[in-house]
PDB file of C-alpha atoms in Angstrom:
ATOM      1  CA  MET A  26       0.777   7.605  -7.812  1.00 53.00           C
ATOM      2  CA  GLY A  27       1.394   9.338  -4.578  1.00 57.00           C
ATOM      3  CA  GLU A  28       4.943  10.028  -2.445  1.00 60.00           C
ATOM      4  CA  THR A  29       4.438   7.638   0.260  1.00 56.00           C
ATOM      5  CA  SER A  30       0.590   6.249   0.574  1.00 60.00           C
ATOM      6  CA  SER A  31      -2.551   6.239  -1.922  1.00 67.00           C
ATOM      7  CA  HIS A  32      -3.854   9.060   0.351  1.00 64.00           C
ATOM      8  CA  HIS A  33      -1.058  11.365  -1.131  1.00 69.00           C
ATOM      9  CA  GLU A  34      -1.362  13.449  -4.234  1.00 75.00           C
ATOM     10  CA  SER A  35      -0.727  11.726  -7.714  1.00 81.00           C
ATOM     11  CA  HIS A  36       2.151  12.990  -8.832  1.00 86.00           C
ATOM     12  CA  GLY A  37       3.682  12.318 -12.255  1.00 88.00           C
ATOM     13  CA  GLY A  38       7.403  11.937 -11.580  1.00 91.00           C
ATOM     14  CA  TYR A  39       6.627   9.131  -8.492  1.00 92.00           C
ATOM     15  CA  THR A  40       4.586   7.560 -11.010  1.00 93.00           C
ATOM     16  CA  TYR A  41       7.219   7.240 -13.450  1.00 94.00           C
ATOM     17  CA  CYS A  42       9.780   5.927 -10.864  1.00 93.00           C
ATOM     18  CA  ALA A  43       7.190   3.022  -9.424  1.00 90.00           C
ATOM     19  CA  LEU A  44       6.680   2.030 -13.610  1.00 91.00           C
ATOM     20  CA  ALA A  45      10.474   2.089 -13.979  1.00 91.00           C
ATOM     21  CA  THR A  46      10.910  -0.244 -10.578  1.00 89.00           C
ATOM     22  CA  LEU A  47       8.175  -2.639 -11.928  1.00 88.00           C
ATOM     23  CA  SER A  48      10.062  -3.034 -15.388  1.00 87.00           C
ATOM     24  CA  LEU A  49      13.436  -3.171 -14.003  1.00 86.00           C
ATOM     25  CA  LEU A  50      11.782  -5.982 -11.864  1.00 83.00           C
ATOM     26  CA  ALA A  51      10.356  -7.327 -15.004  1.00 78.00           C
ATOM     27  CA  ARG A  52      13.567  -7.326 -16.651  1.00 72.00           C
ATOM     28  CA  SER A  53      15.285 -10.541 -18.115  1.00 61.00           C
ATOM     29  CA  SER A  54      18.669 -10.940 -17.262  1.00 60.00           C
ATOM     30  CA  ALA A  55      19.420 -12.940 -20.163  1.00 54.00           C
ATOM     31  CA  SER A  56      18.033 -10.340 -22.858  1.00 53.00           C
ATOM     32  CA  ASN A  57      18.163  -7.120 -20.744  1.00 59.00           C
ATOM     33  CA  LYS A  58      14.656  -6.576 -22.235  1.00 62.00           C
ATOM     34  CA  ARG A  59      11.080  -6.393 -20.498  1.00 59.00           C
ATOM     35  CA  SER A  60       9.001  -9.308 -20.566  1.00 58.00           C
ATOM     36  CA  GLY A  61       5.814  -7.249 -20.899  1.00 60.00           C
ATOM     37  CA  SER A  62       4.172  -3.631 -19.793  1.00 63.00           C
ATOM     38  CA  SER A  63       5.538  -2.331 -16.903  1.00 63.00           C
ATOM     39  CA  ASP A  64       1.266  -2.162 -15.272  1.00 65.00           C
ATOM     40  CA  ALA A  65       0.970  -6.213 -15.337  1.00 66.00           C
ATOM     41  CA  HIS A  66       1.042  -5.567 -11.390  1.00 69.00           C
ATOM     42  CA  VAL A  67      -1.063  -1.856 -11.031  1.00 76.00           C
ATOM     43  CA  HIS A  68      -4.294  -2.830  -9.506  1.00 76.00           C
ATOM     44  CA  ASP A  69      -6.175  -0.155 -12.161  1.00 82.00           C
ATOM     45  CA  SER A  70      -3.966   0.221 -15.357  1.00 85.00           C
ATOM     46  CA  ALA A  71      -6.562   2.363 -17.074  1.00 89.00           C
ATOM     47  CA  ARG A  72      -6.799   5.068 -14.847  1.00 89.00           C
ATOM     48  CA  LEU A  73      -3.154   5.211 -14.359  1.00 90.00           C
ATOM     49  CA  LEU A  74      -2.814   6.017 -18.120  1.00 92.00           C
ATOM     50  CA  LYS A  75      -5.687   8.338 -18.064  1.00 92.00           C
ATOM     51  CA  PHE A  76      -4.045  10.376 -15.233  1.00 92.00           C
ATOM     52  CA  LEU A  77      -0.530  10.169 -17.430  1.00 94.00           C
ATOM     53  CA  CYS A  78      -2.091  11.202 -20.495  1.00 93.00           C
ATOM     54  CA  HIS A  79      -3.778  14.423 -18.752  1.00 92.00           C
ATOM     55  CA  ARG A  80      -0.471  15.562 -17.620  1.00 93.00           C
ATOM     56  CA  GLN A  81      -0.926  16.725 -21.372  1.00 93.00           C
ATOM     57  CA  PHE A  82      -2.837  20.253 -22.249  1.00 89.00           C
ATOM     58  CA  ILE A  83      -2.979  23.041 -24.631  1.00 85.00           C
ATOM     59  CA  TYR A  84      -0.260  25.911 -24.314  1.00 84.00           C
ATOM     60  CA  HIS A  85      -1.253  29.187 -24.215  1.00 77.00           C
ATOM     61  CA  ALA A  86       1.264  31.558 -23.082  1.00 75.00           C
ATOM     62  CA  GLU A  87      -1.175  34.278 -22.163  1.00 70.00           C
ATOM     63  CA  ASP A  88      -2.448  32.416 -19.640  1.00 65.00           C
ATOM     64  CA  GLU A  89       0.977  31.418 -17.912  1.00 66.00           C
ATOM     65  CA  ILE A  90       1.363  35.332 -17.800  1.00 61.00           C
ATOM     66  CA  GLU A  91      -2.009  35.720 -16.312  1.00 54.00           C
ATOM     67  CA  HIS A  92      -1.264  33.534 -13.532  1.00 53.00           C
ATOM     68  CA  GLU A  93       2.498  33.577 -12.781  1.00 54.00           C
ATOM     69  CA  GLU A  94       2.188  35.442  -9.741  1.00 51.00           C
ATOM     70  CA  ASP A  95      -0.469  32.504  -8.520  1.00 53.00           C
ATOM     71  CA  GLU A  96       0.209  29.071  -9.672  1.00 50.00           C
ATOM     72  CA  GLU A  97      -2.425  27.267  -7.422  1.00 49.00           C
ATOM     73  CA  ASN A  98      -5.377  28.897  -9.311  1.00 48.00           C
ATOM     74  CA  PHE A  99      -3.407  28.071 -12.738  1.00 44.00           C
ATOM     75  CA  ILE A 100      -6.508  26.341 -14.481  1.00 46.00           C
ATOM     76  CA  GLN A 101      -5.504  23.112 -16.649  1.00 51.00           C
ATOM     77  CA  LYS A 102      -7.232  23.223 -20.037  1.00 51.00           C
ATOM     78  CA  GLU A 103      -9.587  19.869 -20.690  1.00 50.00           C
ATOM     79  CA  LEU A 104      -7.547  16.920 -22.200  1.00 49.00           C
ATOM     80  CA  GLU A 105     -10.460  17.107 -25.288  1.00 50.00           C
ATOM     81  CA  GLN A 106      -9.325  20.085 -26.407  1.00 50.00           C
ATOM     82  CA  LEU A 107      -6.160  17.852 -27.442  1.00 49.00           C
ATOM     83  CA  GLN A 108      -8.159  16.794 -30.308  1.00 48.00           C
ATOM     84  CA  PHE A 109      -6.746  19.489 -32.236  1.00 46.00           C
ATOM     85  CA  GLY A 110      -6.087  18.468 -36.082  1.00 52.00           C
ATOM     86  CA  ASP A 111      -4.954  21.487 -37.530  1.00 54.00           C
ATOM     87  CA  GLY A 112      -5.381  23.479 -34.199  1.00 50.00           C
ATOM     88  CA  PRO A 113      -3.319  24.716 -31.707  1.00 52.00           C
ATOM     89  CA  THR A 114       0.734  23.044 -32.233  1.00 79.00           C
ATOM     90  CA  VAL A 115       2.312  23.681 -28.245  1.00 87.00           C
ATOM     91  CA  VAL A 116       1.041  21.023 -25.546  1.00 90.00           C
ATOM     92  CA  GLY A 117       2.569  21.806 -22.166  1.00 91.00           C
ATOM     93  CA  CYS A 118       2.956  18.972 -19.598  1.00 93.00           C
ATOM     94  CA  ASN A 119       2.543  19.054 -15.844  1.00 92.00           C
ATOM     95  CA  GLY A 120       3.121  16.782 -12.690  1.00 90.00           C
ATOM     96  CA  ARG A 121      -0.221  17.533 -10.853  1.00 88.00           C
ATOM     97  CA  TRP A 122      -3.255  18.991 -11.766  1.00 83.00           C
ATOM     98  CA  ASN A 123      -3.364  22.780 -12.335  1.00 80.00           C
ATOM     99  CA  LYS A 124       0.031  23.012 -12.288  1.00 86.00           C
ATOM    100  CA  LYS A 125       2.036  25.103 -14.906  1.00 88.00           C
ATOM    101  CA  SER A 126       3.781  23.264 -17.344  1.00 91.00           C
ATOM    102  CA  ASP A 127       7.426  22.441 -16.597  1.00 94.00           C
ATOM    103  CA  THR A 128      10.052  20.915 -19.132  1.00 96.00           C
ATOM    104  CA  CYS A 129      10.877  17.785 -16.748  1.00 96.00           C
ATOM    105  CA  TYR A 130       7.432  16.513 -16.796  1.00 95.00           C
ATOM    106  CA  PHE A 131       7.241  15.921 -20.205  1.00 96.00           C
ATOM    107  CA  TRP A 132       9.988  12.980 -19.579  1.00 96.00           C
ATOM    108  CA  TRP A 133       8.389  12.152 -16.109  1.00 96.00           C
ATOM    109  CA  ALA A 134       4.749  11.634 -18.091  1.00 95.00           C
ATOM    110  CA  ALA A 135       6.363  10.835 -21.890  1.00 95.00           C
ATOM    111  CA  GLY A 136       8.418   8.179 -20.386  1.00 95.00           C
ATOM    112  CA  GLY A 137       5.926   6.731 -18.388  1.00 94.00           C
ATOM    113  CA  ILE A 138       3.237   6.449 -21.239  1.00 94.00           C
ATOM    114  CA  SER A 139       6.265   4.682 -22.997  1.00 93.00           C
ATOM    115  CA  LEU A 140       6.618   1.599 -20.137  1.00 92.00           C
ATOM    116  CA  LEU A 141       2.846   1.290 -20.708  1.00 91.00           C
ATOM    117  CA  ASP A 142       3.731   0.800 -24.791  1.00 91.00           C
ATOM    118  CA  GLN A 143       0.917   3.197 -25.017  1.00 93.00           C
ATOM    119  CA  SER A 144       3.125   6.004 -26.896  1.00 92.00           C
ATOM    120  CA  ALA A 145       0.685   7.095 -29.353  1.00 92.00           C
ATOM    121  CA  LEU A 146      -1.195   8.736 -26.784  1.00 91.00           C
ATOM    122  CA  PHE A 147       1.467  11.337 -26.246  1.00 93.00           C
ATOM    123  CA  HIS A 148       1.158  14.340 -28.426  1.00 91.00           C
ATOM    124  CA  SER A 149       4.848  14.498 -29.536  1.00 93.00           C
ATOM    125  CA  GLU A 150       4.992  16.536 -32.298  1.00 92.00           C
ATOM    126  CA  PRO A 151       3.217  19.520 -30.501  1.00 92.00           C
ATOM    127  CA  ALA A 152       5.250  18.361 -27.045  1.00 94.00           C
ATOM    128  CA  SER A 153       8.346  18.863 -28.575  1.00 95.00           C
ATOM    129  CA  ASN A 154       7.049  22.314 -30.124  1.00 93.00           C
ATOM    130  CA  TYR A 155       6.924  23.181 -26.520  1.00 94.00           C
ATOM    131  CA  LEU A 156      10.435  21.840 -25.601  1.00 96.00           C
ATOM    132  CA  THR A 157      12.295  23.558 -28.409  1.00 94.00           C
ATOM    133  CA  GLY A 158      10.429  26.665 -29.045  1.00 92.00           C
ATOM    134  CA  ILE A 159       9.439  27.679 -25.241  1.00 92.00           C
ATOM    135  CA  THR A 160      12.137  25.878 -22.856  1.00 94.00           C
ATOM    136  CA  GLN A 161      14.779  25.740 -24.871  1.00 94.00           C
ATOM    137  CA  HIS A 162      17.561  28.773 -24.001  1.00 92.00           C
ATOM    138  CA  LYS A 163      19.309  30.601 -26.917  1.00 89.00           C
ATOM    139  CA  ILE A 164      22.256  29.959 -24.741  1.00 90.00           C
ATOM    140  CA  GLY A 165      22.105  26.173 -24.758  1.00 92.00           C
ATOM    141  CA  GLY A 166      20.211  23.554 -22.453  1.00 95.00           C
ATOM    142  CA  PHE A 167      16.620  24.104 -21.042  1.00 96.00           C
ATOM    143  CA  GLY A 168      14.842  25.798 -18.121  1.00 95.00           C
ATOM    144  CA  LYS A 169      12.324  24.506 -16.085  1.00 95.00           C
ATOM    145  CA  THR A 170       9.341  27.133 -17.187  1.00 91.00           C
ATOM    146  CA  ALA A 171       8.871  29.552 -19.523  1.00 88.00           C
ATOM    147  CA  GLY A 172      11.523  32.224 -19.335  1.00 87.00           C
ATOM    148  CA  ALA A 173      13.752  30.161 -16.884  1.00 92.00           C
ATOM    149  CA  PRO A 174      17.313  29.952 -16.976  1.00 93.00           C
ATOM    150  CA  PRO A 175      18.913  26.622 -18.280  1.00 94.00           C
ATOM    151  CA  ASP A 176      20.349  24.093 -15.821  1.00 96.00           C
ATOM    152  CA  ILE A 177      21.694  20.588 -16.292  1.00 97.00           C
ATOM    153  CA  TYR A 178      18.050  18.524 -14.300  1.00 97.00           C
ATOM    154  CA  HIS A 179      15.741  20.430 -17.072  1.00 97.00           C
ATOM    155  CA  SER A 180      18.401  20.143 -19.812  1.00 97.00           C
ATOM    156  CA  TYR A 181      18.566  16.073 -19.526  1.00 97.00           C
ATOM    157  CA  LEU A 182      15.337  15.214 -19.020  1.00 97.00           C
ATOM    158  CA  GLY A 183      14.539  17.758 -21.626  1.00 97.00           C
ATOM    159  CA  LEU A 184      16.780  15.827 -23.872  1.00 97.00           C
ATOM    160  CA  THR A 185      15.370  12.566 -22.896  1.00 97.00           C
ATOM    161  CA  ALA A 186      11.544  13.530 -23.064  1.00 97.00           C
ATOM    162  CA  LEU A 187      12.817  14.232 -26.597  1.00 97.00           C
ATOM    163  CA  ALA A 188      14.234  10.589 -27.292  1.00 96.00           C
ATOM    164  CA  VAL A 189      11.574   9.141 -25.895  1.00 95.00           C
ATOM    165  CA  MET A 190       8.964  10.650 -28.494  1.00 94.00           C
ATOM    166  CA  GLY A 191      11.444   9.686 -30.988  1.00 93.00           C
ATOM    167  CA  GLU A 192      13.538  12.876 -32.229  1.00 94.00           C
ATOM    168  CA  PRO A 193      15.923  11.544 -34.520  1.00 93.00           C
ATOM    169  CA  LYS A 194      18.656  13.220 -33.814  1.00 94.00           C
ATOM    170  CA  LEU A 195      19.007  11.666 -30.363  1.00 96.00           C
ATOM    171  CA  LYS A 196      19.854   8.362 -29.497  1.00 94.00           C
ATOM    172  CA  GLU A 197      17.689   5.683 -28.997  1.00 94.00           C
ATOM    173  CA  LEU A 198      16.568   5.823 -25.333  1.00 93.00           C
ATOM    174  CA  ASP A 199      16.507   2.887 -22.420  1.00 93.00           C
ATOM    175  CA  ALA A 200      13.170   4.373 -20.608  1.00 92.00           C
ATOM    176  CA  GLU A 201      13.296   2.734 -17.742  1.00 91.00           C
ATOM    177  CA  LEU A 202      16.970   3.817 -16.966  1.00 92.00           C
ATOM    178  CA  CYS A 203      16.322   7.311 -18.083  1.00 93.00           C
ATOM    179  CA  SER A 204      19.715   6.682 -20.085  1.00 94.00           C
ATOM    180  CA  SER A 205      20.603   5.938 -23.906  1.00 93.00           C
ATOM    181  CA  ALA A 206      20.246   2.415 -24.857  1.00 91.00           C
ATOM    182  CA  ASP A 207      24.431   2.061 -25.213  1.00 93.00           C
ATOM    183  CA  VAL A 208      24.661   3.380 -21.544  1.00 93.00           C
ATOM    184  CA  SER A 209      22.318   0.527 -20.331  1.00 88.00           C
ATOM    185  CA  ALA A 210      24.825  -1.814 -22.652  1.00 89.00           C
ATOM    186  CA  CYS A 211      27.097  -0.509 -20.713  1.00 91.00           C
ATOM    187  CA  ILE A 212      25.710  -0.969 -16.813  1.00 88.00           C
ATOM    188  CA  VAL A 213      24.655  -4.323 -18.214  1.00 85.00           C
ATOM    189  CA  LYS A 214      28.356  -5.330 -19.034  1.00 88.00           C
ATOM    190  CA  ALA A 215      29.538  -3.926 -16.122  1.00 89.00           C
ATOM    191  CA  ARG A 216      27.169  -5.969 -13.903  1.00 83.00           C
ATOM    192  CA  GLU A 217      27.804  -9.057 -15.751  1.00 86.00           C
ATOM    193  CA  GLY A 218      31.391  -8.612 -15.086  1.00 89.00           C
ATOM    194  CA  LEU A 219      30.860  -7.881 -11.096  1.00 89.00           C
ATOM    195  CA  LEU A 220      29.237 -10.834 -10.878  1.00 85.00           C
ATOM    196  CA  ALA A 221      31.408 -12.945 -12.635  1.00 87.00           C
ATOM    197  CA  ALA A 222      34.224 -11.696 -10.696  1.00 88.00           C
ATOM    198  CA  GLU A 223      32.108 -12.123  -7.445  1.00 87.00           C
ATOM    199  CA  ARG A 224      31.459 -15.808  -8.035  1.00 86.00           C
ATOM    200  CA  ALA A 225      35.142 -16.375  -8.603  1.00 87.00           C
ATOM    201  CA  ARG A 226      35.983 -15.056  -5.534  1.00 86.00           C
ATOM    202  CA  GLU A 227      33.254 -17.475  -3.992  1.00 84.00           C
ATOM    203  CA  ALA A 228      34.864 -20.428  -5.643  1.00 82.00           C
ATOM    204  CA  ALA A 229      38.145 -19.289  -4.657  1.00 81.00           C
ATOM    205  CA  ASN A 230      36.987 -19.104  -0.912  1.00 78.00           C
ATOM    206  CA  TRP A 231      34.984 -22.590  -0.872  1.00 78.00           C
ATOM    207  CA  GLU A 232      38.624 -24.267  -2.572  1.00 71.00           C
ATOM    208  CA  ASN A 233      40.875 -22.345   0.014  1.00 70.00           C
ATOM    209  CA  ASP A 234      38.342 -23.481   2.919  1.00 66.00           C
ATOM    210  CA  GLY A 235      38.411 -26.791   2.040  1.00 58.00           C
ATOM    211  CA  PHE A 236      35.049 -27.276   0.912  1.00 51.00           C
ATOM    212  CA  TRP A 237      36.273 -28.924  -2.348  1.00 50.00           C
TER     213      TRP A 237
END
């Protein structure tokens, strides 16, 4: 999905945001759970899933070094090479074609794929190897790319990516809100409290105005 129209370049971040929005709209207010896959209103869900899956590529450090001065010419490896078995153990992830791997796009892609109920298509173990071995910094946190200093934004999305990929040491994740299930439950509880208070105010206003 593009930024503002179908004529703009497809982008992993915008794709996730669109899917999360559709998912939240389909969420049951009673159970706080999705009523189905997020692609129910997507015209071509197969191509959407293909785009998200192709954000993964085999990571070769030498390629990144070779093209570090010219990101536009960075050539992405074909997805077919991901049928590795005993082969490469590190997978990079980008948000657009022929871009370098970036920590945040592990979340945008893995989160989007999870909203399509196709998490098995994301190569979690080699992706986790990239995050923990390439962009996780020795002083703590995650950087944007290999060698980059850690920052809050990429640290948070690095952790959410690991969580949605099933990292056992992290809390269960609510993929639609990009937060832990515990935080999501607090949001729902706070929303219910606000709605109840608003209904009580409306009822009091009707009574005070003489309608009852």
